[in-house]
Coordinates of C-alpha atoms in Angstrom, one line a residue:
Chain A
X384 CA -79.2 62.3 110.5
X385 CA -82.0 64.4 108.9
X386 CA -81.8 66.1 105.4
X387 CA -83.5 67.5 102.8
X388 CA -83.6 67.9 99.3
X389 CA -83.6 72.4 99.6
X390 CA -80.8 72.2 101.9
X391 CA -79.2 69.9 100.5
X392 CA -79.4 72.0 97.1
X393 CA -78.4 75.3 99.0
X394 CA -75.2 73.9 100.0
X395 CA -74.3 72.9 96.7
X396 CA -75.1 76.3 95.2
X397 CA -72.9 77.3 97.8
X398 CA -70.0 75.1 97.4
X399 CA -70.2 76.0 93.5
X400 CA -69.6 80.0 94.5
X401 CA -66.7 78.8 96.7
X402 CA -64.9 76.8 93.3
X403 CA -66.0 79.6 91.4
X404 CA -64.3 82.0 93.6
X405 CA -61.2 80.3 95.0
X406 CA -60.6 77.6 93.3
X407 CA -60.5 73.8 94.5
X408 CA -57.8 75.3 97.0
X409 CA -60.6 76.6 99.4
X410 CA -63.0 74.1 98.8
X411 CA -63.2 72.4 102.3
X412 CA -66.8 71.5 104.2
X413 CA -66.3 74.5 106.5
X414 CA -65.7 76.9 103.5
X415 CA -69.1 75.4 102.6
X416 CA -70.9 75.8 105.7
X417 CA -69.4 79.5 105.5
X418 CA -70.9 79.8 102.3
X419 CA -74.0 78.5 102.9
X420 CA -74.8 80.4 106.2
X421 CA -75.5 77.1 108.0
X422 CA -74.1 76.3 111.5
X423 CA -70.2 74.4 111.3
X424 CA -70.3 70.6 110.4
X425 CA -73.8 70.7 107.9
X426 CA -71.8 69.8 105.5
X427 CA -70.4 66.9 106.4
X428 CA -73.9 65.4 107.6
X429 CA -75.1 65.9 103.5
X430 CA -71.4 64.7 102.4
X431 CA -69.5 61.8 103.5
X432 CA -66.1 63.2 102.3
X433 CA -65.0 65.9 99.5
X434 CA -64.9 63.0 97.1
X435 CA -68.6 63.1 96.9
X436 CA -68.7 67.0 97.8
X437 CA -67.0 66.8 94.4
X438 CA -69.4 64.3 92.4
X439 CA -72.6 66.1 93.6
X440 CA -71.3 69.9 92.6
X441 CA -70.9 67.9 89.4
X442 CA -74.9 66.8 89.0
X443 CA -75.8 69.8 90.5
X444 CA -73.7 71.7 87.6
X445 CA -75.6 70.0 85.3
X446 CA -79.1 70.9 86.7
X447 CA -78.1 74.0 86.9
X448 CA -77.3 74.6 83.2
X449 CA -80.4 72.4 81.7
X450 CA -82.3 74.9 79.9
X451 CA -85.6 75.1 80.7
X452 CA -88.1 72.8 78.8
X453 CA -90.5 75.6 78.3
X454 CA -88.2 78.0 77.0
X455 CA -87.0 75.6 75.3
X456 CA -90.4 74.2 73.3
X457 CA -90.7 77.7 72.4
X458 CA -87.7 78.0 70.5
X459 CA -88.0 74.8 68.9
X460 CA -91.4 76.3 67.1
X461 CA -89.0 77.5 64.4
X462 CA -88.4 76.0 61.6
X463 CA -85.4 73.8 61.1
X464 CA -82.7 75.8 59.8
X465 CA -79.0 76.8 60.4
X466 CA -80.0 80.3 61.9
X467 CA -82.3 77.7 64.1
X468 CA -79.0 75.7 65.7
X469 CA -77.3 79.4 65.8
X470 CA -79.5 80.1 67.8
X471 CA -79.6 77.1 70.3
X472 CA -75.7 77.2 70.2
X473 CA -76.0 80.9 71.3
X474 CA -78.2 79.8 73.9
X475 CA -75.3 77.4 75.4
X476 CA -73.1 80.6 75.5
X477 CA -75.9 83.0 77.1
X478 CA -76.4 80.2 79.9
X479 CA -72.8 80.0 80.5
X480 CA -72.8 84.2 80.7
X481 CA -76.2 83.7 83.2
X482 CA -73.9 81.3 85.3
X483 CA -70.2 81.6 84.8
X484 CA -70.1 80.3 88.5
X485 CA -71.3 76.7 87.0
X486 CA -68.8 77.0 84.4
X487 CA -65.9 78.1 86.6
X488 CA -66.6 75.1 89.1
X489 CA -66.9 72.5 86.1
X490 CA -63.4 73.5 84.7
X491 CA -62.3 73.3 88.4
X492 CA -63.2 69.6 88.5
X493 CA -61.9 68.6 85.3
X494 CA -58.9 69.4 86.6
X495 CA -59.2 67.8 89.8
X496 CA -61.0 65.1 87.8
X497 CA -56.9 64.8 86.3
X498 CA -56.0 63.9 89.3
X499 CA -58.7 62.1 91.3
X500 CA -59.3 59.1 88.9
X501 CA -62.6 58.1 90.4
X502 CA -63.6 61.5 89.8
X503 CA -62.3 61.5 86.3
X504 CA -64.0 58.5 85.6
X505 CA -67.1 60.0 86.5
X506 CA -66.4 63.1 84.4
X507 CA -65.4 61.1 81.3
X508 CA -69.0 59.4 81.7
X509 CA -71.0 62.4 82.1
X510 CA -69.9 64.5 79.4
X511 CA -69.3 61.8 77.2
X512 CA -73.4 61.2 77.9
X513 CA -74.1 65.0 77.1
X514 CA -72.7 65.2 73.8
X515 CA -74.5 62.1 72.9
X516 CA -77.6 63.6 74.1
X517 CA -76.8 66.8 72.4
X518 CA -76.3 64.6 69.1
X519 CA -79.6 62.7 69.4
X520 CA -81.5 66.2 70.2
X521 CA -80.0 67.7 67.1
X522 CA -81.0 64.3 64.9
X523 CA -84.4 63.9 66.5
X524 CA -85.5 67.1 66.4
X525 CA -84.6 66.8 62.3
X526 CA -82.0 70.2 62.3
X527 CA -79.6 70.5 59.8
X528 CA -75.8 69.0 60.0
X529 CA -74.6 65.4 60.7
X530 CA -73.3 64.0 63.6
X531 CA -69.8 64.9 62.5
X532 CA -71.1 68.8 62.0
X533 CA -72.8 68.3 65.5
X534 CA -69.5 67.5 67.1
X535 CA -67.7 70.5 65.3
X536 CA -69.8 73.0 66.7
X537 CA -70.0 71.6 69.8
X538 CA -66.5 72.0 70.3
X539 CA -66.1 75.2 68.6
X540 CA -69.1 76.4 71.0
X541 CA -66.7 74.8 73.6
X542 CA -63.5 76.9 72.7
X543 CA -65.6 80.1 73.0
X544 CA -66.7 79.6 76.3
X545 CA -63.4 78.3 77.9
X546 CA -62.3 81.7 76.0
X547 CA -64.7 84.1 77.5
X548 CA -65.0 82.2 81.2
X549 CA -61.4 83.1 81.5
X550 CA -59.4 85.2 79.0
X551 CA -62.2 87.5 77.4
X552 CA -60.1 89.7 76.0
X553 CA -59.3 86.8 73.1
X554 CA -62.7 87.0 71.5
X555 CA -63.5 90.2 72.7
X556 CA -67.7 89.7 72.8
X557 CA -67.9 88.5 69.3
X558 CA -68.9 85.2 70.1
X559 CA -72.6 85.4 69.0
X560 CA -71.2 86.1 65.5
X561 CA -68.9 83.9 65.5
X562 CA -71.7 81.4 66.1
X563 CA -73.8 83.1 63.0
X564 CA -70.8 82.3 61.0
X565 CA -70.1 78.8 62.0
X566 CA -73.3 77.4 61.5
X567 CA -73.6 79.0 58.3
X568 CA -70.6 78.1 56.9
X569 CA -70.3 74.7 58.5
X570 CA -73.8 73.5 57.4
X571 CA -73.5 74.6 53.9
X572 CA -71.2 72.2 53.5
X573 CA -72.9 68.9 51.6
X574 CA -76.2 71.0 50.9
X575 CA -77.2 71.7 47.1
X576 CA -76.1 74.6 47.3
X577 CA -72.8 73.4 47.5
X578 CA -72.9 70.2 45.4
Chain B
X81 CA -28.0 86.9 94.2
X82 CA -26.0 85.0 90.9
X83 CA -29.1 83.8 88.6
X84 CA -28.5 81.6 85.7
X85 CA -30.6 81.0 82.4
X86 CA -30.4 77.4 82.4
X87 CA -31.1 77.1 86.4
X88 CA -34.2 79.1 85.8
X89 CA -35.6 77.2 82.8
X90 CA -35.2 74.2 85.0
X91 CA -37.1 75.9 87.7
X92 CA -39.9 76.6 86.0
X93 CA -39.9 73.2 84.3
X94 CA -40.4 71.7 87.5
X95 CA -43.1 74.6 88.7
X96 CA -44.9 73.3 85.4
X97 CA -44.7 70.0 86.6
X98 CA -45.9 70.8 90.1
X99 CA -48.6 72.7 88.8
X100 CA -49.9 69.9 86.0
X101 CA -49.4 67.2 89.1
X102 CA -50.5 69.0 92.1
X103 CA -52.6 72.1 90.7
X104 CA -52.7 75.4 91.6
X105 CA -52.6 74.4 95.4
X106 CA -49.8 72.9 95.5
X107 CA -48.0 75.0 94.0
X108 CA -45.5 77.0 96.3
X109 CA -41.7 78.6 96.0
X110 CA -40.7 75.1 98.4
X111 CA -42.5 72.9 96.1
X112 CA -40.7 74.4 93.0
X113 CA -37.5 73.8 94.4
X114 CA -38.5 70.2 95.6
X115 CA -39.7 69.5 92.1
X116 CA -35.9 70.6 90.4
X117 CA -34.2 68.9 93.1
X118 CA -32.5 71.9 94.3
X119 CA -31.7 73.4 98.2
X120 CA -34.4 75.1 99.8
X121 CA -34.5 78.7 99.1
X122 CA -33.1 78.6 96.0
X123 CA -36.0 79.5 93.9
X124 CA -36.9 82.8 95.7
X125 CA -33.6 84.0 94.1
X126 CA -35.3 83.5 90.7
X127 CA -39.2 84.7 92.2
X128 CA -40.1 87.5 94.1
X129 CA -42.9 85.9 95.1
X130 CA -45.6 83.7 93.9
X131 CA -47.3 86.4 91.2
X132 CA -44.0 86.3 89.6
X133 CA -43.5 83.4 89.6
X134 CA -47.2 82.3 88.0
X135 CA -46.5 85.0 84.9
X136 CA -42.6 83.7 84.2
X137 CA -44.5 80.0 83.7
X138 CA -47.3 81.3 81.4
X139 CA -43.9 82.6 79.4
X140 CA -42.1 79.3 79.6
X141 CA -45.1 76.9 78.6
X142 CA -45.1 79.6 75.3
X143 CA -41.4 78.5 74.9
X144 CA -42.3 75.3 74.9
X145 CA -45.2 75.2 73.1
X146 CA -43.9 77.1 70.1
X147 CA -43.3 74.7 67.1
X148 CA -39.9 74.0 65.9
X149 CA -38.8 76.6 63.4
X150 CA -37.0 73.8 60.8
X151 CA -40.0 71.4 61.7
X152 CA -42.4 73.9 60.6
X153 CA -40.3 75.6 58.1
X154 CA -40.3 71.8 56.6
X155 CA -44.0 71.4 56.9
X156 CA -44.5 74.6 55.1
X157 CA -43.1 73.8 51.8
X158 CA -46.2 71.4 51.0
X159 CA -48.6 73.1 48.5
X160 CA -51.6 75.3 50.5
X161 CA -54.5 74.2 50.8
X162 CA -57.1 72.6 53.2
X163 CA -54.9 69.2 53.6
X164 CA -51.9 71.4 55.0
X165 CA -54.4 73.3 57.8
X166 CA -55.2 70.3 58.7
X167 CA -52.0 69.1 59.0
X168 CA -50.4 72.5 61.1
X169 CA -53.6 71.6 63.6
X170 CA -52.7 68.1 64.0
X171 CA -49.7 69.4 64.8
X172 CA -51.1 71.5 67.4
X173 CA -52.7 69.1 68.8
X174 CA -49.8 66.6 68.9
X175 CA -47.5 69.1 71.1
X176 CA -50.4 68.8 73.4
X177 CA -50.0 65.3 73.9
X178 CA -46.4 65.4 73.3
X179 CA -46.5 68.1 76.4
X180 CA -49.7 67.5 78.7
X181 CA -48.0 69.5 81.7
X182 CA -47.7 72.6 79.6
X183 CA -51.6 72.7 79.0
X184 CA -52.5 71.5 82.1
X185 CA -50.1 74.5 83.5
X186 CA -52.0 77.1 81.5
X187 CA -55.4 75.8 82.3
X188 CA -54.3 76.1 85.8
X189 CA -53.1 79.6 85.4
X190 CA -56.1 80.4 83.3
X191 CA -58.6 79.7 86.3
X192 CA -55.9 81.4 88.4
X193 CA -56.3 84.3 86.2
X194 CA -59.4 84.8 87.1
X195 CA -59.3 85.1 90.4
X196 CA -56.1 87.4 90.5
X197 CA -56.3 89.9 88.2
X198 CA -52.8 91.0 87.4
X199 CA -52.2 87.5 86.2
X200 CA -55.9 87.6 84.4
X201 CA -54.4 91.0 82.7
X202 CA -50.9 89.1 81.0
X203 CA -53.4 86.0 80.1
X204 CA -55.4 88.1 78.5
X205 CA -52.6 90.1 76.4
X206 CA -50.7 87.1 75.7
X207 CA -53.4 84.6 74.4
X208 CA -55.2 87.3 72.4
X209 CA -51.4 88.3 70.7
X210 CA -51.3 84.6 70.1
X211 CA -54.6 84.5 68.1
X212 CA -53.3 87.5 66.6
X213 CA -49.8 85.7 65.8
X214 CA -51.9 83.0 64.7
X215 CA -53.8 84.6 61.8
X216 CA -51.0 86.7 60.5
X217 CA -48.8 83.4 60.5
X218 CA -51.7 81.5 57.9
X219 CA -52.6 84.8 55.8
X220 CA -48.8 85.8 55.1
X221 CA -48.7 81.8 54.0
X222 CA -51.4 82.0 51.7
X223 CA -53.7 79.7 53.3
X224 CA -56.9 79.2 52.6
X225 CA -59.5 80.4 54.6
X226 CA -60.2 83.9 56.7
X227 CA -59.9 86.0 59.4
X228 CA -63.0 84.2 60.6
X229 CA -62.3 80.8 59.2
X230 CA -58.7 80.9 61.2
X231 CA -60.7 81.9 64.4
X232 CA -63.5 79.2 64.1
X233 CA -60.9 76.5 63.5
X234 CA -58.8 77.8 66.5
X235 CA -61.6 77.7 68.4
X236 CA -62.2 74.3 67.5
X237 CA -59.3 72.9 68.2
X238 CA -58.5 74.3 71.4
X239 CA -62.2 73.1 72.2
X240 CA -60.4 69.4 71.4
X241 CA -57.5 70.0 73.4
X242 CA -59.6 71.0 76.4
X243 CA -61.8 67.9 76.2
X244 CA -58.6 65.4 75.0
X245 CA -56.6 66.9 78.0
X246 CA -59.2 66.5 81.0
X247 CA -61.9 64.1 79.8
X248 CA -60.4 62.1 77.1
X249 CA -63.3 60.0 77.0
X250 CA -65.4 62.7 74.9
X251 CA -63.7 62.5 71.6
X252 CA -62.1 58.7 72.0
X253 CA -59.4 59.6 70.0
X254 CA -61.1 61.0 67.1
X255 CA -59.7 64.5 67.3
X256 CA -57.1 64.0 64.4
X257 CA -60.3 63.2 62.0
X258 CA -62.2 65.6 63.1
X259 CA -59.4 68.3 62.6
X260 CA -59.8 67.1 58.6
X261 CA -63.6 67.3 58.3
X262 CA -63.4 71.1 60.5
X263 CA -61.1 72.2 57.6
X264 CA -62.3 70.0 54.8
X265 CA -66.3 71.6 55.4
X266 CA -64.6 74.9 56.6
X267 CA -62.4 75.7 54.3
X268 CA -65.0 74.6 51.3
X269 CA -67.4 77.7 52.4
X270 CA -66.8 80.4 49.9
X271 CA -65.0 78.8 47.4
X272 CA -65.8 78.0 43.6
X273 CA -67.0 74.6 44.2
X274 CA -69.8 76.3 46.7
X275 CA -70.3 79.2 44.7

């Protein structure tokens, strides 16, 4: 069995736009193949079983929505501020605009992730990591807010994009002020200013 | 066709249940009547067809979600302030876990929603005239905090639930304690003491 690391890629991007699009319902090897424009039974030389379709659409998610380390390093050449983690957190949003399709295929595994346990053992693990990362990155890189403040956006950050992936309507494209708003309100909290 | 209140509650009880167990997939009109224990057939008295059936759920998990009037009315006669946001969140967050199947319904229908528009339409509607509901509710009680606070802390929360329901690893069990620092910092923006 040959394979290779493009392909291998390709048919993930493909099985992603087949979550995104029908849900875990018509996520089978074939559907993936289809997707992919690759001849019948591919698939299932890159992927033992769905179980590990499942745990690679996950990392591949994850690539996927890694901002890139240039971009990055360029926005990190402002100085430390709360309009500085404003922006970053609107950044998180922008990516998940750029790719709803990653988005859409994450919350279809957390779901299946209820009721695959291996899966949701996996999950747990993986985001459990990220928001670590995300805390040290925030600490390291000396921006304003403690790990508790961190967490708060994170999960207000969170809210807004389960919002707009799937009910838009609720915050109606004012999330990029609402992010304004939360980091300035949130990180004035403990400052001098409100000692 | 004879249709009863009570025999249609029960009904789409168990189609929450099938959905929250089975997702979206397996959720079919024979399933349903599986679920409630009932002969076959007997749900597509009470559903046209599968469409209906997902919008008369998204009403039922509202009924169930909705707090106790006397609870709440109870709850409401503490002073306002910060302390008793936090505590009306707790709350909301405890009907989660007093009621996983409800969520994990309306995160079903949610992604549902997206791929069927009709449904995505009534999602849309309903969850925004919740957030709507939602901010009348805490500025006719005098709470502290605006418009924008009430959204933020919303958005929060339901960030929690997301994480608590699907990957409780995340937050370990610390959404209850976070709920008091969100409003605690929050609700502290704007007032005398930060002035």
């Amino acid at each position: 069995m040959r394979q290779n690391p493009a392909r291998r890629a390709a048919l993930l991007d493909a099985a992603i736009e087949v979550l995104a699009r029908e849900g875990s319902r018509g996520l089978t090897l074939r559907a993936v193949d289809a997707g992919a424009g690759v001849p019948v039974g591919t698939s299932s030389n890159y992927f033992a079983n769905r179980a590990e379709l499942l745990r690679q659409i996950m990392e591949r998610t994850g690539e996927r929505l890694t901002p890139d380390p240039e971009a990055l390093a360029e926005t990190m050449k402002a100085p430390t501020s709360p309009e500085l983690v404003a922006l970053l957190l609107r950044q998180v949003h922008e990516r998940m605009e750029a790719d709803r399709s990653s988005y859409l295929a994450m919350m279809e595994l957390r779901l299946e992730g209820v009721r695959r346990p291996e899966l949701g053992a996996e999950l747990n693990k993986r985001l459990r990591a990220t928001l670590e990362d995300n805390i040290r990155f925030h600490e390291e890189a000396g921006l304003p807010g403690d790990r508790v403040a961190v967490i708060l956006m994170y999960l207000a950050v969170h809210g807004m994009i389960v919002d707009d992936l799937m009910v838009p309507d609720v915050l109606a494209g004012s999330a990029g002020e609402l992010i304004d708003e939360l980091c300035k309100r949130l990180l004035a909290y403990g400052t001098r200013e409100t000692a």
